Coordinates of C-alpha atoms (C1' of nucleotides) in Angstrom, one line a residue:
Chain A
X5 CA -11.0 -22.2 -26.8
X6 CA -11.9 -25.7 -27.2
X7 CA -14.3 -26.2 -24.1
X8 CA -16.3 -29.1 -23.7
X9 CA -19.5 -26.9 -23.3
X10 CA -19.8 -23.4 -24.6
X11 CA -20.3 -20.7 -21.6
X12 CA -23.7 -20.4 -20.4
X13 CA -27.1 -21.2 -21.3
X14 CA -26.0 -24.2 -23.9
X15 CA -27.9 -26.9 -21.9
X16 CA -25.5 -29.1 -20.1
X17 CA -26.0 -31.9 -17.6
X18 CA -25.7 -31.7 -13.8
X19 CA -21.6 -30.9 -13.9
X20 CA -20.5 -28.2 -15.7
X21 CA -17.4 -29.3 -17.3
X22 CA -15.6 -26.3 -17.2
X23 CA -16.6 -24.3 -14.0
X24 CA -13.6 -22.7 -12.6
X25 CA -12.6 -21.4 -15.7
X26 CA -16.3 -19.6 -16.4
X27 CA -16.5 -18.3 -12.8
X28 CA -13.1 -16.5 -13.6
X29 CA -14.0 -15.5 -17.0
X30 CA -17.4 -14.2 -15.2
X31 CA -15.9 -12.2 -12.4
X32 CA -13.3 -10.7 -15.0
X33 CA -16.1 -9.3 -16.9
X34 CA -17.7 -8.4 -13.9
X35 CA -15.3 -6.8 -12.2
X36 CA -14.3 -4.5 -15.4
X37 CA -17.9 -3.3 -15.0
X38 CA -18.1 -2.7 -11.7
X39 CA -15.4 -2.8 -9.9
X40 CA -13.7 -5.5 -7.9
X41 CA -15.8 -4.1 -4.8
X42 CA -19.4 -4.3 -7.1
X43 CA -18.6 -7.6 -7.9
X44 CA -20.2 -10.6 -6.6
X45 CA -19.6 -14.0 -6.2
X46 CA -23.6 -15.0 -6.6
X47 CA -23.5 -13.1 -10.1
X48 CA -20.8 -14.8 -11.3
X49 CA -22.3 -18.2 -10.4
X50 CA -25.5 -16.8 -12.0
X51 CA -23.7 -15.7 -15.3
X52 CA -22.0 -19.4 -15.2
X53 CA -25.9 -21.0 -15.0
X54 CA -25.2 -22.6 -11.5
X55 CA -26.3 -22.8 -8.5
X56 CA -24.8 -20.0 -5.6
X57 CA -22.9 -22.9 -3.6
X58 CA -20.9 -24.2 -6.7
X59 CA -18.4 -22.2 -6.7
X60 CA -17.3 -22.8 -3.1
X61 CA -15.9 -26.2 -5.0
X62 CA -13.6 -24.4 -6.8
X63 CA -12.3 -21.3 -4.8
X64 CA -12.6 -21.2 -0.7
X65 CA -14.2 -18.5 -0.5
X66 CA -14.7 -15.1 -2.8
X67 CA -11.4 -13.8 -1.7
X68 CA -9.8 -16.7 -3.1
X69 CA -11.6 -16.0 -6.4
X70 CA -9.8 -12.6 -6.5
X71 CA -6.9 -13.9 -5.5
X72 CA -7.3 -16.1 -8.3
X73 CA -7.6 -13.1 -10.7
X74 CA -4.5 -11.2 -9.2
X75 CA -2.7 -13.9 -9.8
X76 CA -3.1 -14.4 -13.0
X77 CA -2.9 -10.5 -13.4
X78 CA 0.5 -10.8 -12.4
X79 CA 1.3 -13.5 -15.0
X80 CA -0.2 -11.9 -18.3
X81 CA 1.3 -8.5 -16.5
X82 CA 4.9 -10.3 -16.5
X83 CA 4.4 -11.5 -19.6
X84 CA 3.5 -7.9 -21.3
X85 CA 6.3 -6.5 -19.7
X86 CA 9.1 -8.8 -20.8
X87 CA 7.9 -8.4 -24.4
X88 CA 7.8 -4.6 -23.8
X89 CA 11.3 -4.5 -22.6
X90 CA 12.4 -6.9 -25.2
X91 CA 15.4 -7.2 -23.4
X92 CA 16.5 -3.9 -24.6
X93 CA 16.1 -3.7 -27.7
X94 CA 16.6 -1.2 -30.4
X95 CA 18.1 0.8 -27.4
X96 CA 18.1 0.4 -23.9
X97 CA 15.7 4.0 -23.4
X98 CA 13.3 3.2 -26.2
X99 CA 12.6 -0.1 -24.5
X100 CA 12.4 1.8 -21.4
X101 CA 9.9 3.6 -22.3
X102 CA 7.9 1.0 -24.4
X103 CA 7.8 -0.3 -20.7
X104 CA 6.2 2.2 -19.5
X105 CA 3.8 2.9 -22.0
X106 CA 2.6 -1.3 -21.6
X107 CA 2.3 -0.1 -18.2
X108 CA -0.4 2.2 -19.1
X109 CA -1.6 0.1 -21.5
X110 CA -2.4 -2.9 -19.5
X111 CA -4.3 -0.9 -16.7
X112 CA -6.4 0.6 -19.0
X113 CA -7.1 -2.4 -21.2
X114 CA -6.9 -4.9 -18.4
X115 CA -9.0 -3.2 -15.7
X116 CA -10.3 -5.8 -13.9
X117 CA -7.0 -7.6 -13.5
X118 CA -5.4 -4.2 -12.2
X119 CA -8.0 -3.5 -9.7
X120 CA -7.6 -7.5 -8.6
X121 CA -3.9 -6.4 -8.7
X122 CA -4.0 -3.5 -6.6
X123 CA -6.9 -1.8 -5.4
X124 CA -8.9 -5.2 -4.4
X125 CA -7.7 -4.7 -0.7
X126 CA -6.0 -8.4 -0.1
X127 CA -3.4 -8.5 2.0
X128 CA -0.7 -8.9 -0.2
X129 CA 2.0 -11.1 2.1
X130 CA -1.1 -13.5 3.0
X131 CA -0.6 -15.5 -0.5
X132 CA 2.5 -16.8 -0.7
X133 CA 2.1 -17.4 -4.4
X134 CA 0.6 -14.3 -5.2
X135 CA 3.4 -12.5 -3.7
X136 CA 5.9 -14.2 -6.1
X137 CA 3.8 -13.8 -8.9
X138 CA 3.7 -10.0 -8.0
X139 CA 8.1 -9.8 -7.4
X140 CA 8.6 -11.6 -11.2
X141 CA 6.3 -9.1 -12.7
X142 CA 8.7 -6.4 -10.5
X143 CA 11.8 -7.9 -11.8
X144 CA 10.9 -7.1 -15.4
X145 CA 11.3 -3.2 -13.9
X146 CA 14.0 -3.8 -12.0
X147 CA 16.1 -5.9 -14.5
X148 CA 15.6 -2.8 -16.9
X149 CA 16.5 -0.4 -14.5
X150 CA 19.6 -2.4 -14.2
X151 CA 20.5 -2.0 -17.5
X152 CA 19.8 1.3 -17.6
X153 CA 21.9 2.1 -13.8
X154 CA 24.8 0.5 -15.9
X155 CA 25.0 2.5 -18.9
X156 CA 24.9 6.1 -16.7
X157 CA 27.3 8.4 -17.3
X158 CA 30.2 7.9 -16.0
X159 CA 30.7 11.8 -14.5
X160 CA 28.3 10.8 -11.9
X161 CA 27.3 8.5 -9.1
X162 CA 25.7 5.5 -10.2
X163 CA 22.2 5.1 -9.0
X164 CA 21.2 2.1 -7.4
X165 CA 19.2 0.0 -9.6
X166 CA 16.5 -0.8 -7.2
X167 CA 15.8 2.3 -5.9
X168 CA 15.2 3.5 -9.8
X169 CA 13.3 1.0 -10.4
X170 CA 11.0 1.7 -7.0
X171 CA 10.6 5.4 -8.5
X172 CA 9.7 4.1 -12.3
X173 CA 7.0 1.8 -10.6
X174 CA 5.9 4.8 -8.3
X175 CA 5.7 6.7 -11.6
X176 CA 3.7 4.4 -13.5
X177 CA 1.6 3.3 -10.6
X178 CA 0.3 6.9 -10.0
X179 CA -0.3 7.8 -13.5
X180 CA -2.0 4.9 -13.8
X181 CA -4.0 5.1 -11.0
X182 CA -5.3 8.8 -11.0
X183 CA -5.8 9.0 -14.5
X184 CA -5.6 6.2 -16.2
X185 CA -8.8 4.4 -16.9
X186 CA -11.3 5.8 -18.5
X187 CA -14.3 5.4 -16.2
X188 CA -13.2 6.2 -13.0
X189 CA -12.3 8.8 -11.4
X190 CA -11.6 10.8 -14.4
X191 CA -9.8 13.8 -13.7
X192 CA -9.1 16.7 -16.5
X193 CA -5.8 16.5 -17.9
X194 CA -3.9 18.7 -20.1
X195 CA -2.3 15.8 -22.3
X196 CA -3.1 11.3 -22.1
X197 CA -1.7 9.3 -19.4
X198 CA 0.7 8.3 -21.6
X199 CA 2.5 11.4 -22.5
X200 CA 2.1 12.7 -19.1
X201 CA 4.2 9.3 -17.9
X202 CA 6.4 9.6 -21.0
X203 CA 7.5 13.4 -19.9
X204 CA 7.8 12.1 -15.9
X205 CA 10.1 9.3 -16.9
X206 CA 12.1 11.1 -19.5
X207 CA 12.6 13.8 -17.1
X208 CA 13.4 11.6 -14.2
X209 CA 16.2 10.3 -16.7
X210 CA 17.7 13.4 -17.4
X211 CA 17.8 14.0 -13.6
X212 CA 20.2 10.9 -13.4
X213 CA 22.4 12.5 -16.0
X214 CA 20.8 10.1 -18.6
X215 CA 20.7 12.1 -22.5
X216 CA 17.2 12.1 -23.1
X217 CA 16.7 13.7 -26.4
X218 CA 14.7 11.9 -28.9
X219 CA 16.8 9.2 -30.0
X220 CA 18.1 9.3 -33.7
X221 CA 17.0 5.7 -35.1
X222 CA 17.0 2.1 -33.9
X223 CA 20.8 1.7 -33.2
X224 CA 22.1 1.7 -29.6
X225 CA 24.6 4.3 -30.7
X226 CA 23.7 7.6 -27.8
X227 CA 24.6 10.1 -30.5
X228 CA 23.5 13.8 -30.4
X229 CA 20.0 14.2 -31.9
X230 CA 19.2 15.7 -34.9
X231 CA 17.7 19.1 -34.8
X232 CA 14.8 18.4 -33.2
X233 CA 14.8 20.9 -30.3
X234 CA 11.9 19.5 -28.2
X235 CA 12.4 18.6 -24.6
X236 CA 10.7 15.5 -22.5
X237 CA 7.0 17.6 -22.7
X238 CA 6.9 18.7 -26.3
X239 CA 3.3 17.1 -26.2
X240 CA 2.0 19.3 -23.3
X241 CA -0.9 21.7 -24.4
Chain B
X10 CA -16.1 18.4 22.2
X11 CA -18.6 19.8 23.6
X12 CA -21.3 17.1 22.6
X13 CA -24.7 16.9 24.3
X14 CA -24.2 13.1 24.4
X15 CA -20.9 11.3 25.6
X16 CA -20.5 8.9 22.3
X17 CA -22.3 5.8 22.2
X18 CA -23.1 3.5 25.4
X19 CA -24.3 5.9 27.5
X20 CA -27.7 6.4 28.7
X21 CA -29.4 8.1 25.8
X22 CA -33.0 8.9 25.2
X23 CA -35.0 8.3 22.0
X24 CA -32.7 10.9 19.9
X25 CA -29.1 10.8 20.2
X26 CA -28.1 14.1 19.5
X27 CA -25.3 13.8 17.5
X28 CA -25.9 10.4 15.2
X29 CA -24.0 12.3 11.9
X30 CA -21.2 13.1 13.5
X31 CA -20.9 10.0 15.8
X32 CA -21.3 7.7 12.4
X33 CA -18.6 10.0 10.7
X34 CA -16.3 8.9 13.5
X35 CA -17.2 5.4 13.8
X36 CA -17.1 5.0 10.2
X37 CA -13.7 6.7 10.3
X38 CA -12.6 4.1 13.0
X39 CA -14.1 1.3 10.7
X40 CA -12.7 2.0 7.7
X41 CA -9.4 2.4 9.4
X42 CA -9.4 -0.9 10.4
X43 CA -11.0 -2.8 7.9
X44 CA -10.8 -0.8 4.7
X45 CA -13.8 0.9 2.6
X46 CA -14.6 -2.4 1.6
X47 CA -15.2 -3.8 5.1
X48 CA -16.8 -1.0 6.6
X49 CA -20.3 -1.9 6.9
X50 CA -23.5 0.5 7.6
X51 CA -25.3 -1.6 10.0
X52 CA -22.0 -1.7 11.7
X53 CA -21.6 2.1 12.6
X54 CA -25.3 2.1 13.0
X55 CA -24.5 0.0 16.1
X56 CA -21.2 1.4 16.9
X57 CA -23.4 5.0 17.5
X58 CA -26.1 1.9 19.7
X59 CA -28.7 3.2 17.2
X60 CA -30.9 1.1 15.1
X61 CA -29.6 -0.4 11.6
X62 CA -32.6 2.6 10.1
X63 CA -31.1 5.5 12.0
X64 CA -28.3 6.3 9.8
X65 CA -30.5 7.1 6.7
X66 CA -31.8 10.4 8.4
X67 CA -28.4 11.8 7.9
X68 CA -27.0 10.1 4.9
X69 CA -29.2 8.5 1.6
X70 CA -27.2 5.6 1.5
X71 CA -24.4 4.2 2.2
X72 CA -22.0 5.6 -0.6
X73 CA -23.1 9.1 0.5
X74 CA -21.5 8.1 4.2
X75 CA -18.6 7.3 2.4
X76 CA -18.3 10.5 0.1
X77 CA -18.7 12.7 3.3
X78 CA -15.2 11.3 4.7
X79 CA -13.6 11.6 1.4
X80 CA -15.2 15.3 1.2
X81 CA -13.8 16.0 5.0
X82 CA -10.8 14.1 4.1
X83 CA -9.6 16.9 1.0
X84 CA -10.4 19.3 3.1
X85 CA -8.3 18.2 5.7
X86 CA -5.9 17.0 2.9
X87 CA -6.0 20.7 1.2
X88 CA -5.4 22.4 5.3
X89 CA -2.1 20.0 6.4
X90 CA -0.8 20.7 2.7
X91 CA -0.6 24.3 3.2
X92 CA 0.3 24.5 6.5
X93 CA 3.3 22.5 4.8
X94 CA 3.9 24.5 2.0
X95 CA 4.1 27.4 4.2
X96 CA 3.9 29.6 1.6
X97 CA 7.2 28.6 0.0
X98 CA 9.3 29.4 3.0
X99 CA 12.0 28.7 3.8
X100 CA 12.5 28.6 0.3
X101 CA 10.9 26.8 -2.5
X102 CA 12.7 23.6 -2.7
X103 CA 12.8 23.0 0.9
X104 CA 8.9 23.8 1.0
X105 CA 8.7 21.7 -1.7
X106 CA 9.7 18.5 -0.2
X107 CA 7.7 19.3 3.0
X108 CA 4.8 19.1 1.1
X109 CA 5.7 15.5 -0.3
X110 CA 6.1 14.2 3.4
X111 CA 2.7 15.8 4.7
X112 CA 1.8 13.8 1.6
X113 CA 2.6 10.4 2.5
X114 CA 2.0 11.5 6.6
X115 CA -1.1 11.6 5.6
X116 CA -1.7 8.5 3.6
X117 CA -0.3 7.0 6.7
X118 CA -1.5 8.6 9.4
X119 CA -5.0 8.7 8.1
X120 CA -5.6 5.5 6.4
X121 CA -9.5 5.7 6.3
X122 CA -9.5 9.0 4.7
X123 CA -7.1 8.4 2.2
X124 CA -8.9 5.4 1.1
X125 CA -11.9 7.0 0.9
X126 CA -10.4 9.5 -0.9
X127 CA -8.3 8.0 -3.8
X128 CA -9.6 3.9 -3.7
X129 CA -12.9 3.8 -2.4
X130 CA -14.1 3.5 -6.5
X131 CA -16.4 6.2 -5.7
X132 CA -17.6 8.0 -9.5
X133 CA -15.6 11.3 -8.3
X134 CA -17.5 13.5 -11.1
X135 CA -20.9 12.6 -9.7
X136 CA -20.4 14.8 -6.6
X137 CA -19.7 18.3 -7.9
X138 CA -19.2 19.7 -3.8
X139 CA -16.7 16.6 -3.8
X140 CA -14.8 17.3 -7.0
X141 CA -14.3 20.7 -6.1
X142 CA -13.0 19.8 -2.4
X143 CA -10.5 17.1 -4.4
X144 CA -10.0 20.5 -6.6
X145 CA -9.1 22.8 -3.9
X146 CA -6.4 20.4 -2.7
X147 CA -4.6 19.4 -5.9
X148 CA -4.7 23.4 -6.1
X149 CA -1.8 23.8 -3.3
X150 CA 0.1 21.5 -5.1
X151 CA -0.1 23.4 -8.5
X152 CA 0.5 26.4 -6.9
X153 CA 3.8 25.1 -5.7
X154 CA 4.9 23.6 -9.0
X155 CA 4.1 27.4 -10.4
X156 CA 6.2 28.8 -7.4
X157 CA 8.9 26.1 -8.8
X158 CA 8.4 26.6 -12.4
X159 CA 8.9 30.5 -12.3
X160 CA 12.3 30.7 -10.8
X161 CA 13.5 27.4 -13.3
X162 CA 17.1 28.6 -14.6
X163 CA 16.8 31.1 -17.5
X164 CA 19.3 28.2 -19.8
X165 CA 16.1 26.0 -20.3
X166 CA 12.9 26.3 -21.4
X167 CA 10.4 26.4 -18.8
X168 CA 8.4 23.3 -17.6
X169 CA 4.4 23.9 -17.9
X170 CA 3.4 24.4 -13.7
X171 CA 0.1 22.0 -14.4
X172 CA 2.4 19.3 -16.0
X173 CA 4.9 19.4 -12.8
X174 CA 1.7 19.6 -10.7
X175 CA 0.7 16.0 -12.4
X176 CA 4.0 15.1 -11.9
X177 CA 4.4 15.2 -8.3
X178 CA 1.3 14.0 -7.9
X179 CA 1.3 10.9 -9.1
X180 CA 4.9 10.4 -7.8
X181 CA 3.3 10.8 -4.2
X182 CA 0.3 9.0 -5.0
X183 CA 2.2 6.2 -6.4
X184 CA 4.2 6.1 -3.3
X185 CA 1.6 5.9 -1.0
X186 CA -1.0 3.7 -2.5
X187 CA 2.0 1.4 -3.2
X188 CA 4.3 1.3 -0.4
X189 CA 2.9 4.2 2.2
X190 CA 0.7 2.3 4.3
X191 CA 2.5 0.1 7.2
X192 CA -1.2 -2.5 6.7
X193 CA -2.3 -3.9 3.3
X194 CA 0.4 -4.4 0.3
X195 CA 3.8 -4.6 2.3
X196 CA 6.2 -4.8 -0.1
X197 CA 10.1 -5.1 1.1
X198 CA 11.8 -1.6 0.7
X199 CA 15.6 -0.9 0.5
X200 CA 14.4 2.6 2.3
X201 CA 11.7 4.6 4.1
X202 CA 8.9 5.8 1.6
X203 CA 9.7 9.0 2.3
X204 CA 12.8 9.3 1.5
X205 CA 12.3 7.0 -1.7
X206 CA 9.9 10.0 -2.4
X207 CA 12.6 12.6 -1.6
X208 CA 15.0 10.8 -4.0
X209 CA 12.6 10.7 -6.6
X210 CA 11.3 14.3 -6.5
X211 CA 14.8 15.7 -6.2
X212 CA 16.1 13.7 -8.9
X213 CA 13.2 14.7 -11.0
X214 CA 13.6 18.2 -10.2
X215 CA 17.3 18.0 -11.6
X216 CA 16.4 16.9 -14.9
X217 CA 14.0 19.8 -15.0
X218 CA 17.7 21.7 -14.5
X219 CA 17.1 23.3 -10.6
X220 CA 19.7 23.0 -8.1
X221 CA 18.6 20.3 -6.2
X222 CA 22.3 19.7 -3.6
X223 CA 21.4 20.3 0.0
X224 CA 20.4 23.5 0.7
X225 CA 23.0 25.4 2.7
X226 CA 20.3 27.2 4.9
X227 CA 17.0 29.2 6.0
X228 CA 18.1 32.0 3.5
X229 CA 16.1 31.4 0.0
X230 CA 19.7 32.0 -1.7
X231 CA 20.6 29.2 -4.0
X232 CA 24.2 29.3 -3.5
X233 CA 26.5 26.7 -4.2
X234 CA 26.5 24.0 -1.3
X235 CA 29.2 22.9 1.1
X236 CA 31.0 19.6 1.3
X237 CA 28.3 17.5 0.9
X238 CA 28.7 15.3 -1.8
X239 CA 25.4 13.1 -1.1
X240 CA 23.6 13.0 -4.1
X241 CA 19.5 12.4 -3.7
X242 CA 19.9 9.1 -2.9
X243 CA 22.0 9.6 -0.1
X244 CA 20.3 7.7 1.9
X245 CA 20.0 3.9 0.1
X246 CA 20.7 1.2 1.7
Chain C
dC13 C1' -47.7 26.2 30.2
dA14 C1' -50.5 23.7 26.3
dG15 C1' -50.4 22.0 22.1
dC16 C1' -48.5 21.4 17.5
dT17 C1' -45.0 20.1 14.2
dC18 C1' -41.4 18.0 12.3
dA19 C1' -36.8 16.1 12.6
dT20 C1' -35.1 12.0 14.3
dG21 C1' -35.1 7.2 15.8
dT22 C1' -37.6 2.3 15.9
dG23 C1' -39.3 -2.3 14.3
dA24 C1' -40.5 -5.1 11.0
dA25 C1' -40.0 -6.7 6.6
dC26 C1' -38.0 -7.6 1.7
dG27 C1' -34.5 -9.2 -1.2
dG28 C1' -29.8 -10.2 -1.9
dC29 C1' -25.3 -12.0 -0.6
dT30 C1' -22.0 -15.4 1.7
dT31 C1' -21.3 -19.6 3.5
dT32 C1' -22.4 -24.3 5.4
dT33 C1' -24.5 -28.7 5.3
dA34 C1' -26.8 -32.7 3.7
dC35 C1' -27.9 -34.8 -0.4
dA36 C1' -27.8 -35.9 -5.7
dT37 C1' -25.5 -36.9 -10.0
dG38 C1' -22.7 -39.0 -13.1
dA39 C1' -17.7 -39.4 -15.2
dG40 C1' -14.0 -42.2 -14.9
dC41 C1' -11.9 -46.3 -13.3
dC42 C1' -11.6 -51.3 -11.9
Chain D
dG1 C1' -21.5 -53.5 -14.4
dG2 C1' -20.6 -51.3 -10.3
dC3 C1' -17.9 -48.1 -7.1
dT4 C1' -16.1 -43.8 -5.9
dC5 C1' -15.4 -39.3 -5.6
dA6 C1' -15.3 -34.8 -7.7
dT7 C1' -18.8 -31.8 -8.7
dG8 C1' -23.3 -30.0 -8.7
dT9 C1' -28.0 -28.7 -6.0
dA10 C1' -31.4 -27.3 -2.4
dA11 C1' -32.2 -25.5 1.8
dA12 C1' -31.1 -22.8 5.6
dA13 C1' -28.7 -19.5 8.8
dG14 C1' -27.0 -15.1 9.4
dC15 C1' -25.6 -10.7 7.7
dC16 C1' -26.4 -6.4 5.1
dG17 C1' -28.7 -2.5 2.7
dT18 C1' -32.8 -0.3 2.2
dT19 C1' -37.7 1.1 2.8
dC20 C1' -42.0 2.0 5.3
dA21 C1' -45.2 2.8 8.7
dC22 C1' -45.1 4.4 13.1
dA23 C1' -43.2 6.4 17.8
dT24 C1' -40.9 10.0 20.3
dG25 C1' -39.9 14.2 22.0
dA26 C1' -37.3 19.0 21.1
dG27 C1' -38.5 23.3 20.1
dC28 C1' -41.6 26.7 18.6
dT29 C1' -46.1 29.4 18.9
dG30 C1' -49.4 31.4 21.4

DNA sequence: CAGCTCATGTGAACGGCTTTTACATGAGCC
DNA sequence: GGCTCATGTAAAAGCCGTTCACATGAGCTG
């Protein structure tokens, strides 16, 4: 936080000093308010305190701006992941589903970089870069789905990694989309987005043969549970 | 078809005769092409060769064109999903999974409605009339997962209906809005999205303990299957 | 058929947005 | 000190959404 001029009014000369980084600080807040289709690239110039043709220095055009904000969607998404996952650790389905659950979290916390992400309408393949961002983020589901494809039971076919981890991001990407923000298209659920996602996943698991009863500690031992006789939607009203 | 006016270029008088449902279908074409975002009033104004005015006789702005198609889309939604649920016949599962491909036909089919539907960011608890239409259709759904849940196997508790409702739900949805449309957000897939849909919902229905192996017949018997050792993700590449 | 009425369409106008172009400023470098 | 170029401004064109006063004529009433 150490910008040459604080954001805004402060009086400042003829250059801004720090333009680029208050338009995309602007249209971040913007776009959490309104949407990424409410928001405008004149408002954001306003809330910056310059003129409407400044920004065209710094971004193309306004799809460039939200490609911007995808982008670096993708990167604090990535980022949240790979701590979630941890690399597995205590066990590989308590990371699993700490996954998940930063999922969840980021698209509610984060809506403006989720709606850049995925409901902003840009063509996904046009930005090279913005593509790759997207596929690292991926990876962080697809790695843990590999871990998780290797440790399956050994009765049964393994499933292929990619596919599972298409169905987790299916998963998550529904939930979070049709119920999880607050503002939007709020539907009436029985239980939160997260224990709704927790339940899918756990019983998508169990489908692959995974055991899925509450785990017993922190130890990557897969013993039997305890007595704790609830199954994968013991929340459920 | 019956209308008074052939659409659009032909010689018309002062009224047109049939400007709501001409701006419904050029805003349909619009959308289709362009997305909710691109579709533009004046636009449809002079696909229907009426002035930019005209359309607010039928509609008070704008966002009410667009909750009209979203209402006549969940209505259309709620008719193609019964016609596949059929009732539950042949038999429950197979039903079942012909409701999750009428799913994702439509997303595809009918890009413009689903948008309208499910990303146009319209507030879908200010519309009551819409809500309920959005209602009716999620209803088919829920009364399939009931159909599902009563006949679960008497070993295991039973899964709530609504929950499996949600379920499926936002499986499809996540399918669709992510990898359904041919368009916008291409992302490489090892497989179709239908049968990356089929795989998931039959692998979710295992872990909720039904017999999910391919069905022998027409006969709603669950009997044990033939040969065929293809587990839900037959079909991966 | 005459006349009235009201739904439906027109034209002009306002303000706002996006984008472009020519011009202004001043930060950083030689 | 002076040059240069990135970065800002002002003005303008063209589009859109929306409103308002006004025009038209379809359909009813007698």
């Amino acid at each position: 936080m150490s910008w040459r001029k604080d954001q805004g009014r402060a009086e400042r000369g003829y250059h801004h000093g720090n333009l680029k980084e208050a338009l995309l600080q602007a249209a971040l807040d913007l776009i959490s308010k309104k949407g990424p289709a409410g928001f405008t690239f004149a408002d954001a110039a306003r809330m910056a305190g310059v003129s409407p043709a400044a920004p065209y220095r710094h971004f193309r055009d306004r799809d460039e701006l939200i490609a911007s904000i995808a982008q670096r969607g993708f990167e604090q998404f990535e980022s949240l992941l790979t701590q979630a996952w941890d690399d597995g650790r205590p066990d590989t389905v308590t990371a699993f589903e700490r996954v998940g659950k930063a999922y969840l979290a980021f698209a509610r916390e984060e809506p403006a970089f989720y709606s850049a992400m995925f409901e902003s309408g840009l063509p996904v393949d046009s930005n090279p870069t913005l593509m790759a961002a997207s596929e690292r983020a991926f990876a962080i589901i697809r790695a843990a789905a590999e871990r998780l494809a290797a440790l399956a039971p050994p009765g049964m076919p393994r499933p292929p990694a990619m596919m599972m981890a298409l169905h987790i991001w299916s998963m998550s990407h529904g939930v979070a989309s049709l119920f999880g923000r607050g503002d939007a298209a709020r539907r009436k659920l029985p239980m939160s987005p997260e224990d709704l996602l927790e339940a899918e996943v756990l019983i998508y698991l169990r489908g692959l043969g995974f055991p899925t009863e509450r785990r017993p500690g922190a130890a990557p031992t897969d013993e039997k549970p305890s007595g704790d006789r609830s199954g994968p939607w013991g929340k459920a009203k």
